[in-house]
PDB file of C-alpha atoms in Angstrom:
ATOM      1  CA  MET A   1      12.064   2.071   2.911  1.00  0.00           C
ATOM      2  CA  GLY A   2      12.983   4.237   0.243  1.00  0.00           C
ATOM      3  CA  ARG A   3      14.374   7.580   0.140  1.00  0.00           C
ATOM      4  CA  SER A   4      11.332   9.544   0.257  1.00  0.00           C
ATOM      5  CA  ARG A   5       9.176   7.932   0.371  1.00  0.00           C
ATOM      6  CA  ALA A   6       7.364   3.844   1.684  1.00  0.00           C
ATOM      7  CA  ARG A   7       6.477   1.931  -0.763  1.00  0.00           C
ATOM      8  CA  ILE A   8       3.784  -1.119   0.162  1.00  0.00           C
ATOM      9  CA  VAL A   9       2.611  -3.926  -2.501  1.00  0.00           C
ATOM     10  CA  LEU A  10      -0.043  -5.344  -2.965  1.00  0.00           C
ATOM     11  CA  SER A  11      -0.484  -8.713  -3.913  1.00  0.00           C
ATOM     12  CA  GLY A  12      -3.340 -11.890  -4.589  1.00  0.00           C
ATOM     13  CA  GLU A  13      -6.461 -10.582  -2.579  1.00  0.00           C
ATOM     14  CA  ILE A  14      -6.276  -8.377  -0.280  1.00  0.00           C
ATOM     15  CA  ASP A  15      -8.964  -9.514   2.485  1.00  0.00           C
ATOM     16  CA  ALA A  16      -9.360 -10.948   6.030  1.00  0.00           C
ATOM     17  CA  ASP A  17      -7.366 -13.027   6.658  1.00  0.00           C
ATOM     18  CA  ILE A  18      -4.413 -10.699   5.517  1.00  0.00           C
ATOM     19  CA  GLY A  19      -4.898  -8.442   8.553  1.00  0.00           C
ATOM     20  CA  GLY A  20      -2.308  -8.990  10.256  1.00  0.00           C
ATOM     21  CA  ASP A  21       0.150  -8.354   7.501  1.00  0.00           C
ATOM     22  CA  LEU A  22      -1.599  -5.293   7.181  1.00  0.00           C
ATOM     23  CA  HIS A  23      -1.022  -3.624  10.089  1.00  0.00           C
ATOM     24  CA  GLU A  24       1.860  -5.083  10.251  1.00  0.00           C
ATOM     25  CA  ALA A  25       2.230  -2.542   6.439  1.00  0.00           C
ATOM     26  CA  THR A  26      -0.246   0.674   8.880  1.00  0.00           C
ATOM     27  CA  ALA A  27       2.676   0.480  11.667  1.00  0.00           C
ATOM     28  CA  ALA A  28       5.800   0.288   9.210  1.00  0.00           C
ATOM     29  CA  ALA A  29       4.867   2.963   6.520  1.00  0.00           C
ATOM     30  CA  GLU A  30       3.813   5.364  10.001  1.00  0.00           C
ATOM     31  CA  GLU A  31       6.867   4.616  12.169  1.00  0.00           C
ATOM     32  CA  SER A  32       9.021   6.029   8.626  1.00  0.00           C
ATOM     33  CA  ARG A  33       6.839   9.399   8.986  1.00  0.00           C
ATOM     34  CA  LEU A  34       7.412   9.106   5.149  1.00  0.00           C
ATOM     35  CA  PRO A  35       5.078   9.741   2.059  1.00  0.00           C
ATOM     36  CA  VAL A  36       3.349   5.733   1.890  1.00  0.00           C
ATOM     37  CA  GLU A  37       3.062   4.261  -1.574  1.00  0.00           C
ATOM     38  CA  ILE A  38       0.288   1.435  -2.061  1.00  0.00           C
ATOM     39  CA  ASP A  39       0.886  -0.326  -6.169  1.00  0.00           C
ATOM     40  CA  ALA A  40      -1.672  -2.273  -6.507  1.00  0.00           C
ATOM     41  CA  HIS A  41      -1.388  -3.982  -9.918  1.00  0.00           C
ATOM     42  CA  HIS A  42      -1.119  -6.776  -8.643  1.00  0.00           C
ATOM     43  CA  VAL A  43      -4.565  -7.309  -6.596  1.00  0.00           C
ATOM     44  CA  THR A  44      -7.115  -9.464  -7.543  1.00  0.00           C
ATOM     45  CA  PHE A  45      -9.899  -9.217  -4.786  1.00  0.00           C
ATOM     46  CA  MET A  46     -10.300  -6.787  -2.204  1.00  0.00           C
ATOM     47  CA  ASP A  47     -12.717  -7.101   0.824  1.00  0.00           C
ATOM     48  CA  SER A  48     -13.804  -4.499   3.489  1.00  0.00           C
ATOM     49  CA  SER A  49     -10.071  -5.525   5.542  1.00  0.00           C
ATOM     50  CA  GLY A  50      -8.569  -3.501   1.860  1.00  0.00           C
ATOM     51  CA  VAL A  51     -10.877  -0.548   2.077  1.00  0.00           C
ATOM     52  CA  ALA A  52     -10.042  -0.221   5.836  1.00  0.00           C
ATOM     53  CA  PHE A  53      -6.891  -1.043   5.671  1.00  0.00           C
ATOM     54  CA  LEU A  54      -6.519   1.848   2.967  1.00  0.00           C
ATOM     55  CA  ALA A  55      -8.499   4.894   4.988  1.00  0.00           C
ATOM     56  CA  ARG A  56      -7.069   3.896   7.829  1.00  0.00           C
ATOM     57  CA  LEU A  57      -3.539   4.210   6.203  1.00  0.00           C
ATOM     58  CA  ALA A  58      -5.244   7.551   4.100  1.00  0.00           C
ATOM     59  CA  SER A  59      -6.699   9.348   7.801  1.00  0.00           C
ATOM     60  CA  ARG A  60      -2.611   9.262  10.149  1.00  0.00           C
ATOM     61  CA  SER A  61      -0.969   9.492   7.545  1.00  0.00           C
ATOM     62  CA  PRO A  62       0.810  13.729   7.913  1.00  0.00           C
ATOM     63  CA  HIS A  63       1.074  13.071   3.505  1.00  0.00           C
ATOM     64  CA  ARG A  64      -1.294  11.650   0.838  1.00  0.00           C
ATOM     65  CA  VAL A  65      -1.464   8.805  -0.022  1.00  0.00           C
ATOM     66  CA  ARG A  66      -0.949   7.066  -3.100  1.00  0.00           C
ATOM     67  CA  VAL A  67      -2.182   4.097  -5.151  1.00  0.00           C
ATOM     68  CA  LEU A  68      -0.511   3.057  -7.875  1.00  0.00           C
ATOM     69  CA  ARG A  69      -1.467   0.847 -11.007  1.00  0.00           C
ATOM     70  CA  ALA A  70      -5.241  -0.328  -9.359  1.00  0.00           C
ATOM     71  CA  PRO A  71      -7.028  -2.771 -11.090  1.00  0.00           C
ATOM     72  CA  PRO A  72     -10.310  -2.192 -12.087  1.00  0.00           C
ATOM     73  CA  THR A  73     -11.500  -4.331  -8.742  1.00  0.00           C
ATOM     74  CA  VAL A  74     -10.276  -1.737  -6.320  1.00  0.00           C
ATOM     75  CA  ARG A  75     -11.214   1.266  -8.238  1.00  0.00           C
ATOM     76  CA  PHE A  76     -14.952   0.715  -7.984  1.00  0.00           C
ATOM     77  CA  LEU A  77     -14.359   0.130  -4.495  1.00  0.00           C
ATOM     78  CA  LEU A  78     -12.579   3.465  -4.155  1.00  0.00           C
ATOM     79  CA  GLU A  79     -14.696   4.683  -5.900  1.00  0.00           C
ATOM     80  CA  VAL A  80     -18.017   3.675  -4.477  1.00  0.00           C
ATOM     81  CA  THR A  81     -17.233   4.001  -0.855  1.00  0.00           C
ATOM     82  CA  ARG A  82     -15.644   6.946  -1.455  1.00  0.00           C
ATOM     83  CA  ILE A  83     -11.900   6.381   0.271  1.00  0.00           C
ATOM     84  CA  GLY A  84     -10.517   7.534  -2.847  1.00  0.00           C
ATOM     85  CA  ASP A  85     -11.574  10.288  -2.521  1.00  0.00           C
ATOM     86  CA  LEU A  86      -8.472  10.760   0.041  1.00  0.00           C
ATOM     87  CA  LEU A  87      -5.544   8.870  -1.770  1.00  0.00           C
ATOM     88  CA  ASP A  88      -4.093   9.944  -4.931  1.00  0.00           C
ATOM     89  CA  ILE A  89      -4.770   7.280  -7.638  1.00  0.00           C
ATOM     90  CA  VAL A  90      -2.006   7.187 -10.421  1.00  0.00           C
ATOM     91  CA  ASP A  91      -2.005   5.080 -12.973  1.00  0.00           C
ATOM     92  CA  GLU A  92       2.048   4.843 -13.910  1.00  0.00           C
ATOM     93  CA  ASP A  93       4.915   3.694 -11.454  1.00  0.00           C
ATOM     94  CA  PRO A  94       6.881   6.381 -11.176  1.00  0.00           C
ATOM     95  CA  GLY A  95      10.043   4.081  -9.778  1.00  0.00           C
ATOM     96  CA  PHE A  96      11.729   3.804  -6.286  1.00  0.00           C
ATOM     97  CA  GLU A  97      14.955   4.388  -6.038  1.00  0.00           C
ATOM     98  CA  LEU A  98      16.121   1.884  -2.599  1.00  0.00           C
ATOM     99  CA  ASP A  99      18.205   3.713   0.602  1.00  0.00           C
ATOM    100  CA  ASP A 100      21.553   3.675   0.985  1.00  0.00           C
ATOM    101  CA  GLU A 101      21.542   0.087   2.382  1.00  0.00           C
ATOM    102  CA  GLY A 102      20.291  -1.225  -0.263  1.00  0.00           C
ATOM    103  CA  PRO A 103      17.522  -3.171  -1.748  1.00  0.00           C
ATOM    104  CA  SER A 104      14.442  -4.371   0.571  1.00  0.00           C
ATOM    105  CA  GLY A 105      13.099  -6.987   1.269  1.00  0.00           C
ATOM    106  CA  PRO A 106       9.494  -8.104   2.923  1.00  0.00           C
ATOM    107  CA  PRO A 107       9.716  -7.906   7.319  1.00  0.00           C
ATOM    108  CA  SER A 108      11.520 -10.842   8.708  1.00  0.00           C
ATOM    109  CA  GLY A 109       9.226 -13.828   9.561  1.00  0.00           C
ATOM    110  CA  THR A 110       7.790 -12.871   6.436  1.00  0.00           C
ATOM    111  CA  THR A 111       7.316 -15.182   3.430  1.00  0.00           C
ATOM    112  CA  PRO A 112       6.666 -14.159   0.334  1.00  0.00           C
ATOM    113  CA  ALA A 113       3.380 -15.849  -1.247  1.00  0.00           C
ATOM    114  CA  PRO A 114       1.051 -15.496  -4.438  1.00  0.00           C
ATOM    115  CA  ALA A 115      -1.702 -13.647  -2.172  1.00  0.00           C
ATOM    116  CA  GLY A 116      -0.839 -11.207   0.657  1.00  0.00           C
ATOM    117  CA  VAL A 117       1.022  -7.596   1.448  1.00  0.00           C
ATOM    118  CA  ALA A 118       4.900  -7.017   0.729  1.00  0.00           C
ATOM    119  CA  GLY A 119       5.473  -3.723   3.037  1.00  0.00           C
ATOM    120  CA  PRO A 120       8.021  -1.686   4.447  1.00  0.00           C
ATOM    121  CA  PRO A 121      10.737  -3.693   5.964  1.00  0.00           C
ATOM    122  CA  ALA A 122      10.386  -3.415   9.627  1.00  0.00           C
ATOM    123  CA  SER A 123      13.681  -1.618  10.708  1.00  0.00           C
TER     124      SER A 123
END
């Protein structure tokens, strides 16, 4: 969690297999009440589960959700599904300041994997 916004990092294949992680990341982002950024730079595949995750965040957030560095496959899905109209797509990463409590990692109980989600940590 940052000082002024929450960041969820997506990596690898974003599909139904990580639905629980996507749900946890959504809940943590909503609870923070901060603007949400999705870093999609390392996404290699996304199915309807990923699109639904982005649509859910966009519809529930009090702020406009930003997708950072989306690869062509993600951009294509956002255009075809029109979910991209609900999001701000940003080509460059503006950087991220962590809160005063130091670096944040994925929620406890999760382990980094080549595919999946590293989202706002649980409080």
